[in-house]
Amino acid sequence: MDDTLPGTVIETMQQELGYSTKELAEQLGISEVWVYQLTRHQSLPSFHLLTTLLRLYLKNATLATRAHRQHTSRDLLRRCSDRYIQQHLQRIAIRAHDIFQHESLLALTNSAT
């Protein structure tokens, strides 16, 4: 797979399972809106949701599809982890800039005391 976001992998899993958005939502115990948010890269799945999705996806694997589904499952976990780190690094960078580039601190560097 290329550098797609977790939602793309979730959408692929949904297609492989043959579920509509409504059916996937029912199987996962979430709303259709939540499924749309996941597949449109607007949010990341929780630990509980990942557990449920992976169990559902792997439970229905045949001998012919098991290796592919295991690989896809690991790929989803890696992409979720990478996206989570990316989001938090962005937040940290913004916060650090707000703190260390604060006008009152910058004013101190310009004052002649």
Short mmCIF file of N, CA and C in Angstrom, two decimals:
data_model
loop_
_atom_site.label_atom_id
_atom_site.label_comp_id
_atom_site.label_asym_id
_atom_site.label_seq_id
_atom_site.Cartn_x
_atom_site.Cartn_y
_atom_site.Cartn_z
N MET A 1 0.84 -1.19 0.00
CA MET A 1 0.00 0.00 0.00
C MET A 1 0.88 1.25 0.00
N ASP A 2 0.35 2.31 -0.55
CA ASP A 2 1.09 3.56 -0.56
C ASP A 2 0.87 4.30 0.75
N ASP A 3 1.24 5.56 0.79
CA ASP A 3 1.15 6.33 2.02
C ASP A 3 -0.26 6.87 2.28
N THR A 4 -1.23 6.01 2.32
CA THR A 4 -2.60 6.42 2.57
C THR A 4 -2.83 6.59 4.07
N LEU A 5 -3.89 7.27 4.39
CA LEU A 5 -4.26 7.50 5.78
C LEU A 5 -5.07 6.31 6.30
N PRO A 6 -5.21 6.19 7.62
CA PRO A 6 -5.94 5.05 8.20
C PRO A 6 -7.35 4.88 7.64
N GLY A 7 -8.03 5.96 7.37
CA GLY A 7 -9.40 5.87 6.86
C GLY A 7 -9.51 5.13 5.55
N THR A 8 -8.48 5.26 4.72
CA THR A 8 -8.47 4.55 3.44
C THR A 8 -8.37 3.05 3.67
N VAL A 9 -7.56 2.64 4.64
CA VAL A 9 -7.43 1.22 4.97
C VAL A 9 -8.74 0.71 5.55
N ILE A 10 -9.38 1.50 6.40
CA ILE A 10 -10.67 1.09 6.98
C ILE A 10 -11.71 0.92 5.87
N GLU A 11 -11.69 1.82 4.91
CA GLU A 11 -12.62 1.73 3.79
C GLU A 11 -12.35 0.46 2.97
N THR A 12 -11.09 0.12 2.77
CA THR A 12 -10.73 -1.12 2.07
C THR A 12 -11.23 -2.34 2.83
N MET A 13 -11.06 -2.32 4.15
CA MET A 13 -11.56 -3.42 4.98
C MET A 13 -13.07 -3.56 4.84
N GLN A 14 -13.76 -2.43 4.86
CA GLN A 14 -15.22 -2.44 4.71
C GLN A 14 -15.61 -3.08 3.38
N GLN A 15 -14.93 -2.71 2.32
CA GLN A 15 -15.23 -3.26 1.00
C GLN A 15 -14.95 -4.76 0.96
N GLU A 16 -13.82 -5.17 1.54
CA GLU A 16 -13.48 -6.59 1.54
C GLU A 16 -14.50 -7.41 2.35
N LEU A 17 -15.03 -6.81 3.40
CA LEU A 17 -16.06 -7.49 4.20
C LEU A 17 -17.41 -7.49 3.50
N GLY A 18 -17.56 -6.61 2.52
CA GLY A 18 -18.81 -6.54 1.77
C GLY A 18 -19.91 -5.82 2.53
N TYR A 19 -19.53 -4.93 3.45
CA TYR A 19 -20.51 -4.21 4.25
C TYR A 19 -20.78 -2.81 3.70
N SER A 20 -22.02 -2.40 3.79
CA SER A 20 -22.36 -1.01 3.54
C SER A 20 -21.91 -0.21 4.77
N THR A 21 -21.95 1.08 4.67
CA THR A 21 -21.58 1.91 5.82
C THR A 21 -22.48 1.62 7.00
N LYS A 22 -23.77 1.47 6.72
CA LYS A 22 -24.72 1.17 7.79
C LYS A 22 -24.42 -0.17 8.44
N GLU A 23 -24.14 -1.18 7.63
CA GLU A 23 -23.84 -2.51 8.17
C GLU A 23 -22.55 -2.51 8.99
N LEU A 24 -21.53 -1.81 8.50
CA LEU A 24 -20.28 -1.74 9.26
C LEU A 24 -20.50 -1.03 10.58
N ALA A 25 -21.26 0.04 10.55
CA ALA A 25 -21.57 0.78 11.79
C ALA A 25 -22.27 -0.13 12.79
N GLU A 26 -23.22 -0.90 12.32
CA GLU A 26 -23.95 -1.82 13.20
C GLU A 26 -23.01 -2.88 13.79
N GLN A 27 -22.15 -3.44 12.95
CA GLN A 27 -21.21 -4.46 13.40
C GLN A 27 -20.22 -3.91 14.44
N LEU A 28 -19.86 -2.64 14.29
CA LEU A 28 -18.89 -2.02 15.21
C LEU A 28 -19.55 -1.36 16.42
N GLY A 29 -20.87 -1.24 16.37
CA GLY A 29 -21.59 -0.61 17.48
C GLY A 29 -21.40 0.90 17.53
N ILE A 30 -21.28 1.51 16.34
CA ILE A 30 -21.12 2.96 16.26
C ILE A 30 -22.11 3.50 15.23
N SER A 31 -22.18 4.82 15.12
CA SER A 31 -23.10 5.43 14.17
C SER A 31 -22.48 5.48 12.78
N GLU A 32 -23.32 5.64 11.78
CA GLU A 32 -22.85 5.80 10.41
C GLU A 32 -21.99 7.05 10.28
N VAL A 33 -22.35 8.09 11.01
CA VAL A 33 -21.59 9.33 10.98
C VAL A 33 -20.16 9.08 11.44
N TRP A 34 -20.01 8.27 12.48
CA TRP A 34 -18.68 7.95 12.99
C TRP A 34 -17.88 7.18 11.95
N VAL A 35 -18.52 6.25 11.22
CA VAL A 35 -17.84 5.51 10.16
C VAL A 35 -17.38 6.49 9.08
N TYR A 36 -18.24 7.42 8.69
CA TYR A 36 -17.86 8.43 7.70
C TYR A 36 -16.67 9.26 8.19
N GLN A 37 -16.67 9.64 9.45
CA GLN A 37 -15.55 10.43 9.99
C GLN A 37 -14.26 9.63 9.93
N LEU A 38 -14.33 8.34 10.21
CA LEU A 38 -13.14 7.49 10.16
C LEU A 38 -12.62 7.35 8.73
N THR A 39 -13.52 7.08 7.80
CA THR A 39 -13.09 6.83 6.43
C THR A 39 -12.75 8.11 5.68
N ARG A 40 -13.16 9.24 6.20
CA ARG A 40 -12.84 10.53 5.56
C ARG A 40 -11.71 11.25 6.30
N HIS A 41 -11.00 10.52 7.13
CA HIS A 41 -9.79 11.02 7.80
C HIS A 41 -10.05 12.16 8.78
N GLN A 42 -11.25 12.22 9.33
CA GLN A 42 -11.59 13.28 10.26
C GLN A 42 -11.34 12.87 11.71
N SER A 43 -11.14 11.59 11.96
CA SER A 43 -10.85 11.12 13.31
C SER A 43 -10.14 9.77 13.23
N LEU A 44 -9.55 9.40 14.35
CA LEU A 44 -8.88 8.11 14.46
C LEU A 44 -9.72 7.18 15.33
N PRO A 45 -9.67 5.88 15.04
CA PRO A 45 -10.42 4.93 15.87
C PRO A 45 -9.79 4.78 17.25
N SER A 46 -10.63 4.54 18.23
CA SER A 46 -10.15 4.28 19.59
C SER A 46 -9.59 2.86 19.67
N PHE A 47 -8.95 2.55 20.77
CA PHE A 47 -8.43 1.21 21.02
C PHE A 47 -9.56 0.19 20.94
N HIS A 48 -10.68 0.48 21.59
CA HIS A 48 -11.83 -0.42 21.60
C HIS A 48 -12.37 -0.64 20.18
N LEU A 49 -12.49 0.43 19.43
CA LEU A 49 -13.00 0.32 18.07
C LEU A 49 -12.04 -0.47 17.18
N LEU A 50 -10.74 -0.24 17.33
CA LEU A 50 -9.77 -1.01 16.57
C LEU A 50 -9.87 -2.49 16.89
N THR A 51 -10.01 -2.80 18.17
CA THR A 51 -10.14 -4.19 18.60
C THR A 51 -11.34 -4.85 17.93
N THR A 52 -12.47 -4.17 17.95
CA THR A 52 -13.70 -4.71 17.35
C THR A 52 -13.55 -4.87 15.84
N LEU A 53 -12.99 -3.85 15.18
CA LEU A 53 -12.81 -3.90 13.73
C LEU A 53 -11.86 -5.02 13.33
N LEU A 54 -10.74 -5.14 14.01
CA LEU A 54 -9.77 -6.18 13.66
C LEU A 54 -10.33 -7.58 13.90
N ARG A 55 -11.06 -7.75 14.98
CA ARG A 55 -11.69 -9.07 15.23
C ARG A 55 -12.67 -9.41 14.12
N LEU A 56 -13.49 -8.46 13.74
CA LEU A 56 -14.47 -8.67 12.68
C LEU A 56 -13.76 -8.99 11.35
N TYR A 57 -12.76 -8.24 11.02
CA TYR A 57 -12.04 -8.39 9.76
C TYR A 57 -11.30 -9.73 9.69
N LEU A 58 -10.65 -10.10 10.79
CA LEU A 58 -9.86 -11.33 10.79
C LEU A 58 -10.71 -12.58 10.98
N LYS A 59 -11.85 -12.43 11.67
CA LYS A 59 -12.73 -13.58 11.93
C LYS A 59 -13.24 -14.19 10.63
N ASN A 60 -13.49 -13.36 9.66
CA ASN A 60 -14.06 -13.83 8.40
C ASN A 60 -13.02 -14.18 7.35
N ALA A 61 -11.75 -14.26 7.74
CA ALA A 61 -10.70 -14.57 6.78
C ALA A 61 -10.69 -16.06 6.45
N THR A 62 -10.51 -16.35 5.19
CA THR A 62 -10.34 -17.73 4.76
C THR A 62 -8.85 -18.03 4.74
N LEU A 63 -8.51 -19.26 4.50
CA LEU A 63 -7.10 -19.63 4.41
C LEU A 63 -6.41 -18.81 3.31
N ALA A 64 -7.12 -18.57 2.23
CA ALA A 64 -6.55 -17.81 1.11
C ALA A 64 -6.39 -16.32 1.41
N THR A 65 -7.22 -15.78 2.30
CA THR A 65 -7.17 -14.34 2.58
C THR A 65 -6.51 -13.99 3.91
N ARG A 66 -6.19 -15.00 4.73
CA ARG A 66 -5.68 -14.74 6.08
C ARG A 66 -4.41 -13.89 6.08
N ALA A 67 -3.41 -14.25 5.29
CA ALA A 67 -2.14 -13.51 5.28
C ALA A 67 -2.36 -12.07 4.84
N HIS A 68 -3.18 -11.88 3.80
CA HIS A 68 -3.49 -10.52 3.33
C HIS A 68 -4.17 -9.71 4.42
N ARG A 69 -5.13 -10.30 5.08
CA ARG A 69 -5.87 -9.57 6.12
C ARG A 69 -5.00 -9.28 7.35
N GLN A 70 -4.10 -10.18 7.68
CA GLN A 70 -3.17 -9.91 8.78
C GLN A 70 -2.26 -8.75 8.41
N HIS A 71 -1.76 -8.74 7.19
CA HIS A 71 -0.90 -7.65 6.72
C HIS A 71 -1.67 -6.32 6.72
N THR A 72 -2.88 -6.35 6.21
CA THR A 72 -3.71 -5.14 6.17
C THR A 72 -4.00 -4.63 7.59
N SER A 73 -4.24 -5.55 8.51
CA SER A 73 -4.52 -5.18 9.91
C SER A 73 -3.30 -4.50 10.54
N ARG A 74 -2.12 -5.09 10.33
CA ARG A 74 -0.89 -4.48 10.86
C ARG A 74 -0.63 -3.12 10.22
N ASP A 75 -0.93 -3.03 8.93
CA ASP A 75 -0.76 -1.77 8.21
C ASP A 75 -1.67 -0.69 8.79
N LEU A 76 -2.90 -1.05 9.09
CA LEU A 76 -3.83 -0.10 9.70
C LEU A 76 -3.28 0.40 11.04
N LEU A 77 -2.80 -0.51 11.86
CA LEU A 77 -2.26 -0.11 13.16
C LEU A 77 -1.07 0.83 13.01
N ARG A 78 -0.19 0.54 12.06
CA ARG A 78 0.97 1.41 11.82
C ARG A 78 0.52 2.80 11.37
N ARG A 79 -0.43 2.82 10.47
CA ARG A 79 -0.91 4.11 9.95
C ARG A 79 -1.63 4.93 11.03
N CYS A 80 -2.39 4.25 11.89
CA CYS A 80 -3.04 4.95 13.02
C CYS A 80 -1.98 5.54 13.94
N SER A 81 -0.96 4.75 14.24
CA SER A 81 0.12 5.22 15.10
C SER A 81 0.83 6.42 14.48
N ASP A 82 1.18 6.32 13.21
CA ASP A 82 1.86 7.41 12.52
C ASP A 82 1.01 8.68 12.51
N ARG A 83 -0.27 8.52 12.24
CA ARG A 83 -1.18 9.69 12.18
C ARG A 83 -1.33 10.32 13.56
N TYR A 84 -1.42 9.48 14.60
CA TYR A 84 -1.55 9.97 15.97
C TYR A 84 -0.30 10.79 16.34
N ILE A 85 0.86 10.26 16.02
CA ILE A 85 2.11 10.97 16.31
C ILE A 85 2.15 12.28 15.54
N GLN A 86 1.79 12.25 14.28
CA GLN A 86 1.80 13.45 13.45
C GLN A 86 0.89 14.53 14.03
N GLN A 87 -0.31 14.15 14.44
CA GLN A 87 -1.25 15.12 15.02
C GLN A 87 -0.69 15.75 16.29
N HIS A 88 -0.09 14.91 17.14
CA HIS A 88 0.42 15.44 18.40
C HIS A 88 1.68 16.27 18.21
N LEU A 89 2.50 15.93 17.24
CA LEU A 89 3.68 16.75 16.95
C LEU A 89 3.25 18.13 16.46
N GLN A 90 2.20 18.18 15.67
CA GLN A 90 1.68 19.47 15.20
C GLN A 90 1.20 20.31 16.39
N ARG A 91 0.48 19.68 17.31
CA ARG A 91 -0.01 20.40 18.48
C ARG A 91 1.15 20.89 19.35
N ILE A 92 2.16 20.05 19.53
CA ILE A 92 3.33 20.43 20.33
C ILE A 92 4.06 21.59 19.66
N ALA A 93 4.22 21.54 18.35
CA ALA A 93 4.91 22.61 17.63
C ALA A 93 4.17 23.93 17.77
N ILE A 94 2.86 23.90 17.65
CA ILE A 94 2.06 25.12 17.80
C ILE A 94 2.18 25.66 19.22
N ARG A 95 2.07 24.78 20.20
CA ARG A 95 2.17 25.20 21.60
C ARG A 95 3.55 25.76 21.91
N ALA A 96 4.59 25.09 21.43
CA ALA A 96 5.96 25.58 21.67
C ALA A 96 6.15 26.95 21.05
N HIS A 97 5.64 27.13 19.85
CA HIS A 97 5.75 28.44 19.21
C HIS A 97 5.03 29.50 20.03
N ASP A 98 3.82 29.18 20.49
CA ASP A 98 3.04 30.13 21.29
C ASP A 98 3.79 30.53 22.56
N ILE A 99 4.46 29.56 23.18
CA ILE A 99 5.17 29.85 24.43
C ILE A 99 6.45 30.62 24.17
N PHE A 100 7.29 30.08 23.31
CA PHE A 100 8.64 30.61 23.17
C PHE A 100 8.76 31.77 22.20
N GLN A 101 7.71 32.05 21.48
CA GLN A 101 7.69 33.22 20.61
C GLN A 101 6.66 34.24 21.11
N HIS A 102 6.31 34.12 22.37
CA HIS A 102 5.33 35.03 22.96
C HIS A 102 5.89 36.45 22.92
N GLU A 103 5.01 37.39 22.64
CA GLU A 103 5.47 38.78 22.47
C GLU A 103 6.15 39.33 23.72
N SER A 104 5.72 38.91 24.91
CA SER A 104 6.37 39.42 26.12
C SER A 104 7.80 38.89 26.25
N LEU A 105 8.03 37.66 25.83
CA LEU A 105 9.41 37.13 25.85
C LEU A 105 10.26 37.78 24.77
N LEU A 106 9.67 37.96 23.61
CA LEU A 106 10.42 38.62 22.52
C LEU A 106 10.75 40.06 22.88
N ALA A 107 9.82 40.72 23.58
CA ALA A 107 10.07 42.11 24.01
C ALA A 107 11.29 42.17 24.95
N LEU A 108 11.43 41.16 25.80
CA LEU A 108 12.60 41.12 26.71
C LEU A 108 13.90 41.03 25.91
N THR A 109 13.89 40.32 24.81
CA THR A 109 15.12 40.18 24.02
C THR A 109 15.47 41.45 23.28
N ASN A 110 14.50 42.35 23.16
CA ASN A 110 14.73 43.61 22.45
C ASN A 110 15.02 44.76 23.41
N SER A 111 14.80 44.54 24.71
CA SER A 111 14.99 45.63 25.67
C SER A 111 16.47 45.76 26.02
N ALA A 112 16.87 46.97 26.33
CA ALA A 112 18.25 47.25 26.70
C ALA A 112 18.31 47.46 28.21
N THR A 113 18.38 46.37 28.96
CA THR A 113 18.46 46.49 30.42
C THR A 113 19.84 46.36 30.93
#
